[in-house]
Amino acid sequence: MQNFNFIRPDNLDEACDLLVRYKDKAKLIAGGTDLIIALREEKLPNCLEIIIDISNLGELNYIKEEGKYIRIGSGVRHTEIAKNKLIEKYAPVLSIAASVVGSPQIRNKGTIAGNIITASPAADTIPALIVLDSILVIRKGKEKRKMFLKDVFEGANKVNLKSNEIVCEIYFEKLPLGAKSDFIKLARRNAV
């Protein structure tokens, strides 16, 4: 197993500075559901020097209503999204999608941004977020940019983000009260 440093920054600015400084030699961890597997299977780049743990940054952990928008911090876990009253009221399709992500352990640990940036064709929240016309807020150092979620994907497991950028927030317009939506997960059964 390769050696690397593990750093837990105190705030988002510090995390962004570390990403800019280390570029391709750094990886972020929040939920860690994919990174831990990659570590175990030794599938990380040999140039990796640092893992930046952003799991405890309160700045990335919120769900709030702001005017006509719902804003979700990138560190919010699937279980929190599935059970959140604002999401249930204004984006029920996302609530349902988040409730069927992986296993209970994955839902309790995995984050909304992690589900997005892994760009897995099996990612449950991505179709719901695309239907909601979601926008990502992305930071590189002090600079911020916005991008429609649908434009971030370049293919299976490939996103249009640089290694020194961090998704900070996902937001979308609230659906009108009374709007109907649903989400059905199509997957192979593990047992008969």
mmCIF file of C-alpha atoms in Angstrom:
data_model
loop_
_atom_site.group_PDB
_atom_site.id
_atom_site.type_symbol
_atom_site.label_atom_id
_atom_site.label_comp_id
_atom_site.label_asym_id
_atom_site.label_seq_id
_atom_site.Cartn_x
_atom_site.Cartn_y
_atom_site.Cartn_z
ATOM 1 C CA MET A 1 0.000 0.000 0.000
ATOM 2 C CA GLN A 2 1.304 3.434 -0.886
ATOM 3 C CA ASN A 3 2.076 6.114 1.679
ATOM 4 C CA PHE A 4 0.307 9.457 1.796
ATOM 5 C CA ASN A 5 -0.574 12.181 4.282
ATOM 6 C CA PHE A 6 -4.078 12.524 5.687
ATOM 7 C CA ILE A 7 -5.182 16.081 6.475
ATOM 8 C CA ARG A 8 -8.446 17.311 7.984
ATOM 9 C CA PRO A 9 -8.720 21.055 7.206
ATOM 10 C CA ASP A 10 -10.563 23.380 9.588
ATOM 11 C CA ASN A 11 -12.600 25.091 6.870
ATOM 12 C CA LEU A 12 -13.457 25.132 3.181
ATOM 13 C CA ASP A 13 -10.892 27.827 2.337
ATOM 14 C CA GLU A 14 -8.118 25.654 3.741
ATOM 15 C CA ALA A 15 -9.386 22.618 1.800
ATOM 16 C CA CYS A 16 -9.472 24.641 -1.428
ATOM 17 C CA ASP A 17 -5.944 25.947 -0.809
ATOM 18 C CA LEU A 18 -4.675 22.387 -0.301
ATOM 19 C CA LEU A 19 -6.302 21.243 -3.547
ATOM 20 C CA VAL A 20 -4.737 24.113 -5.480
ATOM 21 C CA ARG A 21 -1.324 23.429 -3.928
ATOM 22 C CA TYR A 22 -1.289 19.649 -4.464
ATOM 23 C CA LYS A 23 -3.348 19.439 -7.714
ATOM 24 C CA ASP A 24 -3.261 15.849 -9.068
ATOM 25 C CA LYS A 25 -1.407 14.664 -5.971
ATOM 26 C CA ALA A 26 -4.470 15.160 -3.735
ATOM 27 C CA LYS A 27 -7.799 13.380 -3.295
ATOM 28 C CA LEU A 28 -10.826 14.507 -1.323
ATOM 29 C CA ILE A 29 -12.675 12.237 1.056
ATOM 30 C CA ALA A 30 -16.062 12.951 2.619
ATOM 31 C CA GLY A 31 -18.146 9.784 2.687
ATOM 32 C CA GLY A 32 -15.278 7.677 1.418
ATOM 33 C CA THR A 33 -17.469 4.915 0.040
ATOM 34 C CA ASP A 34 -15.506 4.787 -3.240
ATOM 35 C CA LEU A 35 -12.105 6.053 -2.102
ATOM 36 C CA ILE A 36 -11.739 3.431 0.626
ATOM 37 C CA ILE A 37 -12.391 0.664 -1.904
ATOM 38 C CA ALA A 38 -9.860 2.196 -4.309
ATOM 39 C CA LEU A 39 -7.306 2.341 -1.470
ATOM 40 C CA ARG A 40 -7.937 -1.275 -0.525
ATOM 41 C CA GLU A 41 -7.629 -2.416 -4.141
ATOM 42 C CA GLU A 42 -4.591 -0.162 -4.702
ATOM 43 C CA LYS A 43 -6.253 1.629 -7.606
ATOM 44 C CA LEU A 44 -5.188 5.163 -6.717
ATOM 45 C CA PRO A 45 -2.546 7.032 -8.720
ATOM 46 C CA ASN A 46 1.019 6.430 -7.525
ATOM 47 C CA CYS A 47 1.567 10.185 -7.378
ATOM 48 C CA LEU A 48 -0.986 10.561 -4.544
ATOM 49 C CA GLU A 49 0.603 12.480 -1.665
ATOM 50 C CA ILE A 50 -2.343 13.689 0.362
ATOM 51 C CA ILE A 51 -5.926 12.796 1.229
ATOM 52 C CA ILE A 52 -7.994 15.771 2.347
ATOM 53 C CA ASP A 53 -10.843 14.848 4.702
ATOM 54 C CA ILE A 54 -13.726 17.294 4.300
ATOM 55 C CA SER A 55 -16.305 15.137 6.086
ATOM 56 C CA ASN A 56 -16.572 17.440 9.113
ATOM 57 C CA LEU A 57 -16.832 20.770 7.305
ATOM 58 C CA GLY A 58 -20.135 22.272 8.440
ATOM 59 C CA GLU A 59 -19.897 24.698 5.513
ATOM 60 C CA LEU A 60 -20.731 21.765 3.216
ATOM 61 C CA ASN A 61 -23.462 20.194 5.319
ATOM 62 C CA TYR A 62 -26.807 21.961 4.921
ATOM 63 C CA ILE A 63 -30.147 21.805 3.167
ATOM 64 C CA LYS A 64 -31.927 25.129 2.974
ATOM 65 C CA GLU A 65 -34.655 26.997 1.176
ATOM 66 C CA GLU A 66 -33.551 30.289 -0.324
ATOM 67 C CA GLY A 67 -36.227 32.116 -2.289
ATOM 68 C CA LYS A 68 -37.279 29.874 -5.158
ATOM 69 C CA TYR A 69 -34.311 27.517 -4.677
ATOM 70 C CA ILE A 70 -33.372 24.522 -2.578
ATOM 71 C CA ARG A 71 -29.649 24.488 -1.777
ATOM 72 C CA ILE A 72 -27.808 21.370 -0.676
ATOM 73 C CA GLY A 73 -24.249 21.391 0.622
ATOM 74 C CA SER A 74 -22.003 18.871 -1.088
ATOM 75 C CA GLY A 75 -21.316 17.030 2.163
ATOM 76 C CA VAL A 76 -24.936 16.109 2.867
ATOM 77 C CA ARG A 77 -25.464 12.368 3.162
ATOM 78 C CA HIS A 78 -28.105 10.429 1.231
ATOM 79 C CA THR A 79 -30.054 9.512 4.373
ATOM 80 C CA GLU A 80 -30.359 13.197 5.300
ATOM 81 C CA ILE A 81 -31.667 14.040 1.824
ATOM 82 C CA ALA A 82 -34.140 11.155 1.833
ATOM 83 C CA LYS A 83 -35.652 12.274 5.155
ATOM 84 C CA ASN A 84 -35.477 16.055 4.776
ATOM 85 C CA LYS A 85 -38.873 17.804 4.877
ATOM 86 C CA LEU A 86 -37.876 20.507 2.345
ATOM 87 C CA ILE A 87 -36.710 17.880 -0.143
ATOM 88 C CA GLU A 88 -39.847 15.789 0.421
ATOM 89 C CA LYS A 89 -42.015 18.873 -0.170
ATOM 90 C CA TYR A 90 -40.232 20.566 -3.098
ATOM 91 C CA ALA A 91 -38.218 17.766 -4.764
ATOM 92 C CA PRO A 92 -39.847 14.434 -3.906
ATOM 93 C CA VAL A 93 -38.100 12.696 -6.815
ATOM 94 C CA LEU A 94 -34.754 13.403 -5.117
ATOM 95 C CA SER A 95 -36.033 12.213 -1.748
ATOM 96 C CA ILE A 96 -37.103 8.907 -3.291
ATOM 97 C CA ALA A 97 -33.866 8.505 -5.276
ATOM 98 C CA ALA A 98 -31.723 9.185 -2.189
ATOM 99 C CA SER A 99 -33.719 6.623 -0.217
ATOM 100 C CA VAL A 100 -32.692 3.792 -2.570
ATOM 101 C CA VAL A 101 -28.987 4.592 -2.967
ATOM 102 C CA GLY A 102 -26.908 1.483 -2.260
ATOM 103 C CA SER A 103 -27.264 -0.175 1.117
ATOM 104 C CA PRO A 104 -28.206 1.530 4.407
ATOM 105 C CA GLN A 105 -24.485 1.826 5.185
ATOM 106 C CA ILE A 106 -23.816 3.611 1.891
ATOM 107 C CA ARG A 107 -26.807 5.933 2.407
ATOM 108 C CA ASN A 108 -25.572 6.797 5.904
ATOM 109 C CA LYS A 109 -22.004 7.484 4.786
ATOM 110 C CA GLY A 110 -22.131 8.515 1.110
ATOM 111 C CA THR A 111 -22.567 12.155 0.096
ATOM 112 C CA ILE A 112 -24.543 13.785 -2.673
ATOM 113 C CA ALA A 113 -21.399 15.241 -4.279
ATOM 114 C CA GLY A 114 -19.630 11.895 -4.075
ATOM 115 C CA ASN A 115 -22.512 10.308 -5.961
ATOM 116 C CA ILE A 116 -22.158 12.996 -8.626
ATOM 117 C CA ILE A 117 -18.391 13.125 -9.105
ATOM 118 C CA THR A 118 -17.927 9.371 -9.358
ATOM 119 C CA ALA A 119 -20.224 9.629 -12.415
ATOM 120 C CA SER A 120 -21.263 6.023 -12.104
ATOM 121 C CA PRO A 121 -23.945 4.997 -14.599
ATOM 122 C CA ALA A 122 -25.680 3.365 -11.603
ATOM 123 C CA ALA A 123 -25.721 6.543 -9.461
ATOM 124 C CA ASP A 124 -29.297 6.888 -8.219
ATOM 125 C CA THR A 125 -29.408 10.596 -7.421
ATOM 126 C CA ILE A 126 -28.054 11.809 -10.773
ATOM 127 C CA PRO A 127 -31.245 11.258 -12.841
ATOM 128 C CA ALA A 128 -33.330 12.994 -10.167
ATOM 129 C CA LEU A 129 -30.942 15.948 -10.012
ATOM 130 C CA ILE A 130 -30.856 16.251 -13.808
ATOM 131 C CA VAL A 131 -34.672 16.256 -13.972
ATOM 132 C CA LEU A 132 -34.609 19.091 -11.425
ATOM 133 C CA ASP A 133 -32.201 21.068 -13.689
ATOM 134 C CA SER A 134 -29.653 21.162 -10.880
ATOM 135 C CA ILE A 135 -26.703 23.511 -10.886
ATOM 136 C CA LEU A 136 -23.355 22.820 -9.219
ATOM 137 C CA VAL A 137 -21.319 25.486 -7.440
ATOM 138 C CA ILE A 138 -17.656 24.602 -7.925
ATOM 139 C CA ARG A 139 -14.631 26.168 -6.237
ATOM 140 C CA LYS A 140 -11.000 26.306 -7.254
ATOM 141 C CA GLY A 141 -9.090 28.271 -4.650
ATOM 142 C CA LYS A 142 -11.106 31.460 -4.115
ATOM 143 C CA GLU A 143 -12.759 31.323 -7.554
ATOM 144 C CA LYS A 144 -16.314 30.028 -7.956
ATOM 145 C CA ARG A 145 -18.093 28.866 -11.053
ATOM 146 C CA LYS A 146 -21.472 27.332 -11.778
ATOM 147 C CA MET A 147 -22.311 24.485 -14.112
ATOM 148 C CA PHE A 148 -25.494 22.650 -14.939
ATOM 149 C CA LEU A 149 -25.212 19.123 -13.605
ATOM 150 C CA LYS A 150 -26.096 17.659 -17.005
ATOM 151 C CA ASP A 151 -22.974 19.334 -18.458
ATOM 152 C CA VAL A 152 -20.524 17.906 -15.916
ATOM 153 C CA PHE A 153 -20.524 14.354 -17.290
ATOM 154 C CA GLU A 154 -18.141 13.302 -20.053
ATOM 155 C CA GLY A 155 -18.996 9.610 -19.936
ATOM 156 C CA ALA A 156 -19.097 6.707 -17.529
ATOM 157 C CA ASN A 157 -16.997 7.581 -14.477
ATOM 158 C CA LYS A 158 -15.702 10.790 -16.120
ATOM 159 C CA VAL A 159 -16.544 14.351 -15.144
ATOM 160 C CA ASN A 160 -15.610 17.746 -16.510
ATOM 161 C CA LEU A 161 -13.929 18.862 -13.275
ATOM 162 C CA LYS A 162 -10.283 19.529 -12.580
ATOM 163 C CA SER A 163 -8.505 17.671 -9.785
ATOM 164 C CA ASN A 164 -8.090 20.931 -7.843
ATOM 165 C CA GLU A 165 -11.799 21.823 -7.940
ATOM 166 C CA ILE A 166 -14.365 21.024 -5.294
ATOM 167 C CA VAL A 167 -18.133 20.813 -5.662
ATOM 168 C CA CYS A 168 -19.476 22.939 -2.800
ATOM 169 C CA GLU A 169 -23.186 23.063 -3.461
ATOM 170 C CA ILE A 170 -26.001 21.696 -5.582
ATOM 171 C CA TYR A 171 -29.100 23.815 -6.074
ATOM 172 C CA PHE A 172 -32.299 23.758 -8.084
ATOM 173 C CA GLU A 173 -35.652 25.507 -8.324
ATOM 174 C CA LYS A 174 -38.366 24.202 -6.046
ATOM 175 C CA LEU A 175 -41.077 22.234 -7.786
ATOM 176 C CA PRO A 176 -44.515 23.855 -7.458
ATOM 177 C CA LEU A 177 -46.548 22.611 -4.518
ATOM 178 C CA GLY A 178 -48.655 19.681 -5.615
ATOM 179 C CA ALA A 179 -46.287 18.726 -8.450
ATOM 180 C CA LYS A 180 -45.996 14.985 -8.853
ATOM 181 C CA SER A 181 -42.817 13.029 -9.428
ATOM 182 C CA ASP A 182 -41.547 9.537 -8.896
ATOM 183 C CA PHE A 183 -38.365 7.517 -9.127
ATOM 184 C CA ILE A 184 -38.109 3.848 -9.943
ATOM 185 C CA LYS A 185 -34.826 2.029 -9.555
ATOM 186 C CA LEU A 186 -34.153 -0.600 -12.182
ATOM 187 C CA ALA A 187 -31.542 -3.069 -10.995
ATOM 188 C CA ARG A 188 -30.717 -6.735 -11.084
ATOM 189 C CA ARG A 189 -31.975 -8.712 -8.144
ATOM 190 C CA ASN A 190 -29.422 -10.261 -5.815
ATOM 191 C CA ALA A 191 -31.765 -13.076 -4.822
ATOM 192 C CA VAL A 192 -34.935 -14.740 -6.031
#
